[in-house]
Amino acid sequence: MSGGSESVSIKVVITKDYWEMSRLAARIIADVIRSKPNIVLGLATGGTPEGCYRELVRMHKEEGLDFSQVITFNLDEYVGLPLDHPQSYHHYMDVHLFNHVNIKRENIHIPDGTAEDLEKHCREYEEAIKKAGGIDLQLLGIGRNGHIGFNEPGSPFNSRTRVVKLTETTRRDNARFFGSLDEVPTHAITMGLATIMEARKILLLASGLNKAEAVAKAVEGPKTPDVPASILQDHPDCTFIIDREAASKLKGRYEKTFSDER
Ligand code: F6R
């Protein structure tokens, strides 16, 4: 070994299916909440974490998982959507998690895409994360183009919370949640790649064949801003929990939670 920097790699856990992925992620999050009740959680939206949130809600209701001291920061929000719009991430978080657990409203942070001065709002969001002591555990999904948060391909590795223009791929992918492509906002606020990398622990979830290529590029491809998730190769504690379809284009051998036997 030449005394260069230690290379770290992404830990990959392959689950049988979406539900096993969701339950495993929820169990890891619940364990960190139990060991540090005032944990600072970074949260994602989208189709992927819905099952994980459903399981966390079940754990709150059936096992008393306590969110009373938990602090949260969401990754992103659309610019220009009213906070109560059915497709806003504020609304999503209420519907999938916050309305069903005992989290304090004042402990919830989601970028406000309706803020009058968006630049100032982004700076204040970064400050609020710092003031809370930094993010302990960041949950991520991944876009088909390798985006994390709304850091689209080409996003600088040193980027921080800011306003970004959404790519056509992302707008088309998210049109399924809106009436038509025209209704999908063109811009969003997102935590930056450097902001995400400062989280002490990162969990990325991915499910389905349409994520397989992005996952393979992020884990085994070159580290490049063209695949924003590839920056995670440099994180000291990053785990991808992915189902076998999302894992289908990986070449290496990784931990599996199920046996290959039929
Ligand atoms: C959402 C977010 C996005 C999504 C990604 C995957 O807060 O940060 O990066 O995680 O677009 O979305 P789904 O899960 O809908 O495939």
Short mmCIF file of C-alpha atoms and ligand atoms in Angstrom, two decimals, residues 44-49 75-76 89 141-143 147-149 176-177 211, ligand 1:
data_model
loop_
_atom_site.label_atom_id
_atom_site.label_comp_id
_atom_site.label_asym_id
_atom_site.label_seq_id
_atom_site.Cartn_x
_atom_site.Cartn_y
_atom_site.Cartn_z
CA ALA A 44 -36.44 11.48 1.20
CA THR A 45 -39.74 11.36 -0.66
CA GLY A 46 -40.83 9.52 -3.83
CA GLY A 47 -42.25 6.07 -4.37
CA THR A 48 -39.30 4.17 -2.91
CA PRO A 49 -39.45 5.09 0.82
CA LEU A 75 -33.79 16.56 1.08
CA ASP A 76 -35.81 18.59 -1.34
CA TYR A 89 -43.19 17.08 -0.44
CA GLY A 141 -33.56 7.17 -3.09
CA ILE A 142 -31.90 7.27 -6.50
CA GLY A 143 -33.15 8.59 -9.84
CA HIS A 147 -29.54 11.71 -9.11
CA ILE A 148 -29.74 11.90 -5.32
CA GLY A 149 -31.99 14.55 -3.83
CA ARG A 176 -46.88 9.95 -12.95
CA PHE A 177 -47.74 11.77 -9.73
CA LYS A 211 -33.01 1.49 -11.11
C1 F6R B 1 -36.91 12.62 -3.32
C2 F6R B 1 -35.58 12.51 -3.89
C3 F6R B 1 -35.32 11.84 -5.19
C4 F6R B 1 -35.91 10.43 -5.27
C5 F6R B 1 -35.62 9.79 -6.62
C6 F6R B 1 -36.26 8.42 -6.75
O1 F6R B 1 -36.86 13.30 -2.08
O2 F6R B 1 -34.68 12.99 -3.27
O3 F6R B 1 -33.92 11.78 -5.40
O4 F6R B 1 -35.37 9.66 -4.24
O5 F6R B 1 -36.10 10.61 -7.63
O6 F6R B 1 -37.64 8.57 -6.74
P1 F6R B 1 -38.63 7.30 -6.66
O7 F6R B 1 -38.42 6.72 -5.29
O8 F6R B 1 -40.01 7.89 -6.82
O9 F6R B 1 -38.22 6.37 -7.74
#
